[in-house]
Short mmCIF file of C-alpha atoms and ligand atoms in Angstrom, two decimals:
data_model
loop_
_atom_site.label_atom_id
_atom_site.label_comp_id
_atom_site.label_asym_id
_atom_site.label_seq_id
_atom_site.Cartn_x
_atom_site.Cartn_y
_atom_site.Cartn_z
CA MET A 1 20.77 31.35 27.68
CA ASN A 2 19.06 32.94 30.70
CA GLY A 3 16.93 31.02 33.21
CA LEU A 4 13.67 31.47 31.30
CA ARG A 5 12.50 28.77 28.94
CA LYS A 6 13.12 29.70 25.32
CA ARG A 7 10.28 29.31 22.88
CA MET A 8 11.11 26.76 20.19
CA VAL A 9 8.65 26.91 17.30
CA VAL A 10 8.58 23.68 15.32
CA THR A 11 6.86 23.15 11.98
CA GLY A 12 4.48 20.21 11.63
CA ARG A 13 1.82 18.80 13.95
CA GLU A 14 2.00 15.02 13.89
CA GLY A 15 5.29 14.20 12.18
CA GLN A 16 7.81 11.89 13.82
CA VAL A 17 10.35 14.58 14.63
CA VAL A 18 7.90 17.20 15.85
CA THR A 19 6.11 14.66 18.08
CA SER A 20 9.46 13.53 19.48
CA LEU A 21 10.52 17.12 20.14
CA ILE A 22 7.31 17.87 22.03
CA GLU A 23 7.88 14.78 24.19
CA ARG A 24 11.58 15.39 24.86
CA ALA A 25 11.30 19.14 25.45
CA ALA A 26 8.71 18.47 28.16
CA LEU A 27 11.57 16.83 30.12
CA ASP A 28 13.95 19.69 29.41
CA SER A 29 13.95 22.95 31.36
CA ARG A 30 15.51 24.95 28.52
CA PHE A 31 12.65 25.03 26.00
CA GLU A 32 8.93 25.20 25.57
CA VAL A 33 7.91 23.80 22.20
CA VAL A 34 5.13 25.30 20.11
CA ALA A 35 4.13 23.23 17.07
CA VAL A 36 2.67 25.01 14.04
CA GLY A 37 0.97 22.96 11.36
CA ARG A 38 -1.91 22.39 9.04
CA PRO A 39 -4.53 23.63 8.44
CA ASP A 40 -3.62 27.13 9.68
CA PHE A 41 0.10 26.83 8.85
CA ASP A 42 0.47 25.25 5.40
CA LEU A 43 3.86 25.03 3.71
CA SER A 44 2.11 24.68 0.35
CA ASN A 45 1.27 28.34 0.76
CA PRO A 46 4.66 29.96 1.53
CA GLY A 47 3.24 33.50 1.39
CA THR A 48 1.44 32.91 4.71
CA ILE A 49 4.48 31.63 6.59
CA ASP A 50 5.99 34.89 7.81
CA ALA A 51 2.85 36.14 9.58
CA GLU A 52 2.07 32.73 11.09
CA ILE A 53 5.54 32.33 12.55
CA ARG A 54 5.80 35.90 13.84
CA ALA A 55 2.53 35.42 15.71
CA THR A 56 4.17 32.62 17.75
CA LYS A 57 7.02 34.89 18.97
CA PRO A 58 9.81 32.32 18.59
CA ASP A 59 13.31 32.44 20.08
CA VAL A 60 14.41 29.66 17.72
CA ILE A 61 12.68 27.91 14.80
CA VAL A 62 13.00 24.21 13.97
CA SER A 63 11.99 23.50 10.40
CA ALA A 64 10.99 19.83 10.70
CA ALA A 65 7.90 19.56 8.49
CA ALA A 66 8.40 18.39 4.93
CA TYR A 67 6.87 16.70 1.96
CA THR A 68 8.26 13.27 2.88
CA ALA A 69 6.42 10.97 0.43
CA VAL A 70 9.55 9.97 -1.49
CA ASP A 71 7.82 7.91 -4.21
CA GLN A 72 4.88 10.28 -4.65
CA ALA A 73 7.30 13.18 -5.17
CA GLU A 74 8.41 11.61 -8.46
CA THR A 75 5.08 12.59 -10.03
CA ASP A 76 4.46 15.62 -7.81
CA GLU A 77 7.84 17.36 -7.87
CA GLU A 78 6.46 20.86 -8.14
CA ALA A 79 4.42 20.49 -4.93
CA ALA A 80 7.36 18.82 -3.14
CA THR A 81 9.64 21.68 -4.19
CA VAL A 82 7.25 24.35 -2.93
CA VAL A 83 7.06 22.65 0.51
CA ASN A 84 10.68 21.49 0.82
CA GLY A 85 12.36 24.31 -1.08
CA THR A 86 10.38 27.57 -1.25
CA ALA A 87 8.70 27.21 2.16
CA ALA A 88 11.99 26.22 3.83
CA GLY A 89 13.50 29.43 2.45
CA ALA A 90 10.53 31.49 3.66
CA ILE A 91 10.90 30.09 7.20
CA ALA A 92 14.61 30.91 7.21
CA LYS A 93 13.92 34.43 5.93
CA THR A 94 11.54 35.02 8.81
CA ALA A 95 14.19 33.74 11.22
CA ALA A 96 16.70 36.14 9.65
CA SER A 97 14.39 39.12 9.97
CA LEU A 98 13.65 38.24 13.61
CA GLY A 99 17.39 37.83 14.27
CA ILE A 100 16.96 34.27 15.57
CA PRO A 101 18.52 30.92 14.58
CA VAL A 102 16.83 28.27 12.46
CA VAL A 103 17.49 24.53 12.70
CA HIS A 104 16.52 22.93 9.40
CA ILE A 105 16.20 19.17 8.90
CA SER A 106 17.48 17.70 5.64
CA THR A 107 18.28 14.28 4.26
CA ASP A 108 20.83 11.72 3.09
CA TYR A 109 18.91 11.64 -0.22
CA VAL A 110 20.80 14.73 -1.39
CA PHE A 111 23.60 12.25 -2.26
CA ASP A 112 23.59 9.77 -5.14
CA GLY A 113 24.94 6.90 -3.05
CA SER A 114 27.90 6.06 -5.27
CA LYS A 115 30.57 6.84 -2.64
CA MET A 116 32.10 3.74 -1.06
CA SER A 117 32.41 5.24 2.44
CA PRO A 118 30.19 7.45 4.66
CA TYR A 119 29.46 10.90 3.24
CA VAL A 120 30.95 14.00 4.87
CA GLU A 121 29.37 17.44 4.69
CA SER A 122 31.80 18.68 2.01
CA ASP A 123 31.01 15.85 -0.42
CA PRO A 124 29.25 17.03 -3.57
CA VAL A 125 25.49 16.52 -3.57
CA ALA A 126 23.82 14.85 -6.55
CA PRO A 127 20.24 13.83 -5.72
CA ILE A 128 18.87 10.97 -7.84
CA GLY A 129 15.18 11.62 -7.16
CA ALA A 130 12.60 14.39 -6.91
CA TYR A 131 12.43 14.32 -3.09
CA GLY A 132 16.22 14.66 -2.82
CA ARG A 133 16.21 17.52 -5.33
CA SER A 134 13.45 19.30 -3.41
CA LYS A 135 15.30 18.91 -0.10
CA PHE A 136 18.50 20.19 -1.70
CA ALA A 137 16.54 23.22 -2.93
CA GLY A 138 15.60 23.74 0.74
CA GLU A 139 19.22 23.60 1.86
CA LEU A 140 20.16 26.23 -0.73
CA ALA A 141 17.22 28.45 0.21
CA VAL A 142 18.03 28.29 3.93
CA THR A 143 21.71 28.97 3.32
CA GLU A 144 20.86 31.94 1.13
CA ALA A 145 18.36 33.39 3.62
CA THR A 146 20.50 33.40 6.76
CA ALA A 147 23.94 32.46 8.05
CA ASN A 148 22.35 31.81 11.46
CA HIS A 149 21.33 28.22 10.63
CA ALA A 150 22.18 24.62 11.38
CA ILE A 151 21.08 22.28 8.59
CA LEU A 152 20.97 18.78 10.06
CA ARG A 153 20.94 15.96 7.50
CA THR A 154 19.42 12.82 8.88
CA ALA A 155 18.27 9.47 7.45
CA TRP A 156 16.06 6.38 7.81
CA VAL A 157 13.95 7.92 10.58
CA TYR A 158 11.83 5.69 12.84
CA SER A 159 9.93 6.22 16.07
CA PRO A 160 6.84 5.05 17.96
CA PHE A 161 4.94 7.78 16.05
CA GLY A 162 3.50 8.17 12.56
CA ASN A 163 4.51 5.99 9.65
CA ASN A 164 7.94 4.46 9.33
CA PHE A 165 9.79 1.29 8.33
CA LEU A 166 9.93 -0.13 11.85
CA LYS A 167 6.18 0.11 12.36
CA THR A 168 5.52 -1.25 8.86
CA MET A 169 7.70 -4.31 9.55
CA LEU A 170 5.88 -5.03 12.82
CA ARG A 171 2.50 -4.63 11.13
CA LEU A 172 3.39 -6.94 8.24
CA ALA A 173 4.78 -9.56 10.63
CA GLU A 174 1.36 -9.84 12.26
CA THR A 175 0.10 -11.67 9.18
CA ARG A 176 3.25 -13.08 7.53
CA ASP A 177 5.93 -15.57 8.58
CA SER A 178 8.57 -14.23 6.22
CA LEU A 179 9.30 -10.92 4.49
CA LYS A 180 11.64 -10.02 1.66
CA VAL A 181 13.72 -6.94 2.49
CA VAL A 182 16.27 -5.01 0.45
CA ASP A 183 19.86 -5.80 1.43
CA ASP A 184 21.92 -3.69 -0.97
CA GLN A 185 21.12 -0.22 0.39
CA ILE A 186 23.13 0.65 3.47
CA GLY A 187 22.53 3.52 5.83
CA ASN A 188 22.09 4.66 9.41
CA PRO A 189 18.68 4.01 10.96
CA THR A 190 17.91 7.00 13.18
CA SER A 191 15.46 7.31 16.06
CA ALA A 192 13.36 10.48 15.93
CA LEU A 193 13.59 10.66 19.73
CA ASP A 194 17.39 10.72 19.44
CA ILE A 195 17.05 13.40 16.76
CA ALA A 196 14.91 15.43 19.17
CA ASP A 197 17.55 15.19 21.93
CA ALA A 198 20.21 16.35 19.47
CA ILE A 199 18.10 19.25 18.18
CA LEU A 200 17.65 20.53 21.75
CA VAL A 201 21.43 20.60 22.21
CA VAL A 202 22.10 22.23 18.83
CA ALA A 203 19.40 24.86 19.37
CA ALA A 204 20.78 25.70 22.83
CA ASN A 205 24.28 26.02 21.36
CA LEU A 206 23.05 28.39 18.64
CA LEU A 207 21.23 30.53 21.21
CA ASN A 208 24.22 30.58 23.56
CA SER A 209 26.92 31.46 21.07
CA GLY A 210 27.37 33.33 17.82
CA ASP A 211 30.35 31.13 16.91
CA PRO A 212 30.22 30.58 13.12
CA SER A 213 31.66 27.06 13.53
CA LEU A 214 28.33 26.01 15.12
CA ARG A 215 26.54 27.08 11.95
CA GLY A 216 26.31 25.37 8.56
CA ILE A 217 25.53 21.82 7.46
CA PHE A 218 25.96 18.84 9.80
CA HIS A 219 25.27 15.13 9.43
CA MET A 220 23.15 13.68 12.25
CA THR A 221 22.23 9.99 12.17
CA GLY A 222 22.15 7.07 14.56
CA SER A 223 25.57 5.51 15.26
CA GLY A 224 26.38 2.27 13.45
CA GLU A 225 25.20 1.17 10.03
CA GLY A 226 23.25 -1.57 8.31
CA SER A 227 21.04 -2.48 5.37
CA TRP A 228 17.22 -2.41 5.44
CA ALA A 229 17.39 -6.19 5.87
CA ASP A 230 19.73 -5.77 8.87
CA PHE A 231 17.32 -3.22 10.30
CA ALA A 232 14.36 -5.58 9.83
CA THR A 233 16.30 -8.44 11.45
CA GLU A 234 17.04 -6.27 14.49
CA ILE A 235 13.40 -5.14 14.72
CA PHE A 236 12.13 -8.73 14.71
CA ALA A 237 14.77 -9.94 17.19
CA SER A 238 13.71 -7.16 19.58
CA SER A 239 10.04 -7.84 19.00
CA ALA A 240 10.42 -11.60 19.54
CA ARG A 241 12.12 -10.91 22.90
CA CYS A 242 8.98 -9.09 24.04
CA SER A 243 6.67 -11.72 22.52
CA GLY A 244 5.63 -9.38 19.71
CA PRO A 245 5.24 -10.17 16.00
CA SER A 246 8.31 -11.36 14.14
CA ALA A 247 9.12 -12.78 10.71
CA ALA A 248 12.03 -14.40 8.90
CA VAL A 249 13.89 -11.89 6.72
CA GLY A 250 14.67 -12.87 3.13
CA ARG A 251 17.45 -10.67 1.75
CA ILE A 252 16.79 -9.31 -1.75
CA PRO A 253 18.48 -6.81 -4.08
CA SER A 254 16.80 -3.45 -4.82
CA SER A 255 16.22 -4.71 -8.37
CA ALA A 256 13.72 -7.22 -6.94
CA TYR A 257 11.73 -4.44 -5.22
CA PRO A 258 11.20 -1.69 -7.80
CA THR A 259 9.89 1.64 -6.50
CA PRO A 260 8.98 4.86 -8.37
CA ALA A 261 11.93 6.69 -6.75
CA LYS A 262 15.46 5.33 -6.90
CA ARG A 263 17.21 5.24 -3.52
CA PRO A 264 20.95 5.74 -2.93
CA ALA A 265 22.84 2.45 -2.45
CA ASN A 266 25.07 4.10 0.14
CA SER A 267 23.23 6.45 2.47
CA ARG A 268 25.77 6.42 5.27
CA LEU A 269 26.59 9.81 6.79
CA ASP A 270 29.74 10.59 8.76
CA CYS A 271 28.60 12.50 11.86
CA GLY A 272 32.05 13.46 13.17
CA LEU A 273 31.58 17.19 12.52
CA LEU A 274 28.41 17.39 14.63
CA GLU A 275 30.21 15.65 17.48
CA ALA A 276 33.29 17.88 17.19
CA ARG A 277 31.38 21.17 16.97
CA HIS A 278 28.20 20.57 18.98
CA GLY A 279 29.33 17.74 21.28
CA VAL A 280 26.45 15.53 20.12
CA ARG A 281 26.68 11.89 19.11
CA LEU A 282 23.45 9.95 18.56
CA PRO A 283 23.16 6.52 20.26
CA ASP A 284 23.70 3.25 18.42
CA TRP A 285 20.73 2.52 16.16
CA LYS A 286 20.40 -1.04 17.47
CA GLN A 287 19.90 0.10 21.07
CA SER A 288 17.37 2.74 19.99
CA THR A 289 15.58 0.12 17.89
CA VAL A 290 15.25 -2.10 20.98
CA ASN A 291 13.92 0.87 22.97
CA THR A 292 11.35 1.73 20.29
CA VAL A 293 10.12 -1.84 19.83
CA GLU A 294 9.85 -2.32 23.60
CA ARG A 295 7.90 0.90 23.95
CA LEU A 296 5.47 -0.13 21.21
CA ALA A 297 5.10 -3.56 22.82
CA ARG A 298 4.23 -1.92 26.17
CA VAL A 299 1.48 0.06 24.44
CA GLN A 300 0.11 -3.15 22.85
CA ASN A 301 0.06 -5.11 26.12
N1 LIG B 401 11.35 10.08 7.56
C1 LIG B 401 12.60 9.85 7.15
O1 LIG B 401 13.04 8.70 6.98
C2 LIG B 401 13.53 11.01 6.90
C3 LIG B 401 14.81 10.77 6.39
C4 LIG B 401 15.67 11.84 6.18
C5 LIG B 401 15.26 13.12 6.47
N2 LIG B 401 14.00 13.33 6.92
C6 LIG B 401 13.58 14.71 7.19
O2 LIG B 401 13.28 14.83 8.57
C7 LIG B 401 12.25 15.80 8.76
C8 LIG B 401 11.17 15.22 9.63
O3 LIG B 401 10.64 14.07 9.00
P1 LIG B 401 9.54 13.16 9.72
O4 LIG B 401 10.00 11.75 9.57
O5 LIG B 401 9.22 13.71 11.05
O6 LIG B 401 8.33 13.39 8.71
P2 LIG B 401 6.86 12.83 8.78
O7 LIG B 401 6.65 11.97 9.96
O8 LIG B 401 6.54 12.33 7.42
O9 LIG B 401 6.04 14.17 9.04
C9 LIG B 401 6.00 15.20 8.12
C10 LIG B 401 5.50 16.43 8.82
O10 LIG B 401 5.45 17.47 7.85
C11 LIG B 401 4.18 18.08 7.91
N3 LIG B 401 3.80 18.60 6.63
C12 LIG B 401 3.83 17.98 5.42
N4 LIG B 401 3.36 18.80 4.47
C13 LIG B 401 3.02 19.95 5.09
C14 LIG B 401 2.46 21.18 4.66
N5 LIG B 401 2.14 21.39 3.38
N6 LIG B 401 2.25 22.16 5.58
C15 LIG B 401 2.55 21.96 6.88
N7 LIG B 401 3.06 20.82 7.35
C16 LIG B 401 3.28 19.83 6.47
C17 LIG B 401 3.24 16.97 8.35
O11 LIG B 401 2.09 17.59 8.82
P3 LIG B 401 0.85 16.86 9.54
O12 LIG B 401 1.29 16.77 10.97
O13 LIG B 401 -0.27 17.81 9.29
O14 LIG B 401 0.71 15.54 8.85
C18 LIG B 401 4.09 16.28 9.40
O15 LIG B 401 4.02 16.96 10.62
C19 LIG B 401 11.79 16.21 7.36
O16 LIG B 401 12.44 17.41 7.02
C20 LIG B 401 12.30 15.10 6.47
O17 LIG B 401 12.56 15.57 5.15
C21 LIG B 401 13.12 12.31 7.17
#
């Protein structure tokens, strides 16, 4: 990469990952981030994508926007598939025709969760819900459109921004002393700010080198693992230390908390390949949880 800042065009305006990228890139001399989003850039209308992206003159594209309403997707699969599948492919096609790399964000929900250990990239995908199927369609479309891609599968994303499990727990604890939280789904809680740091490294690597081993699918989650109940317990312990809301966590099975979409019991992703190829390892989820809760507490006080 030369001394000039490269233009990173990111899809989405107010999502967790795009907001985190804007914040982190401002501290980084390598990139200027341009966010493209609704209403002028709408993934529901894939035919408009090429012109909108070209107008931004990107050096690299980060495809971070998605239809992320996992339960709603069960009754709205067509719309989810247009946004997460067709539009993802259209973005990658534009990247291919511009001769630039695309970093595409995908999900642990492409797996069915039946494996007893963390998933590696070569494990067969078998989504058990509409959202997972739509995101898998996106992976296929990106792979078909261009070899110059890094598909980064992440999971259980939280941040000080937007809507996420961490913020929901803190909000509920303002009015309740105890909360029942699912304890039989295990995964890797992942800070969107840590994702942003990793994307900046991966994007720089793709721009600096044509090495095919930097391209393909990579798992990218916070280090360490836990259940939703473990995550909630950590959130409340951190919050209590800064005199914020906290609640006792009652551990329940998924069967006691039915949702329209089934979630994988095992969502854990092995991130060894990302570390080996890109030199990136995300921090421990517990430390990033503390950082996020403390930051939210500072805003409150
Ligand atoms: N959240 C998770 O737990 C999780 C887990 C695994 C993987 N992922 C993946 O990580 C990526 C980032 O997720 P996130 O947590 O940042 O999502 P998020 O906070 O739910 O934000 C979604 C973003 O997508 C944009 N978007 C949705 N529909 C759109 C459309 N039709 N046209 C244009 N933009 C649209 C939203 O736009 P507005 O700004 O206009 O609202 C928003 O910026 C996604 O690819 C997601 O599938 C997320």
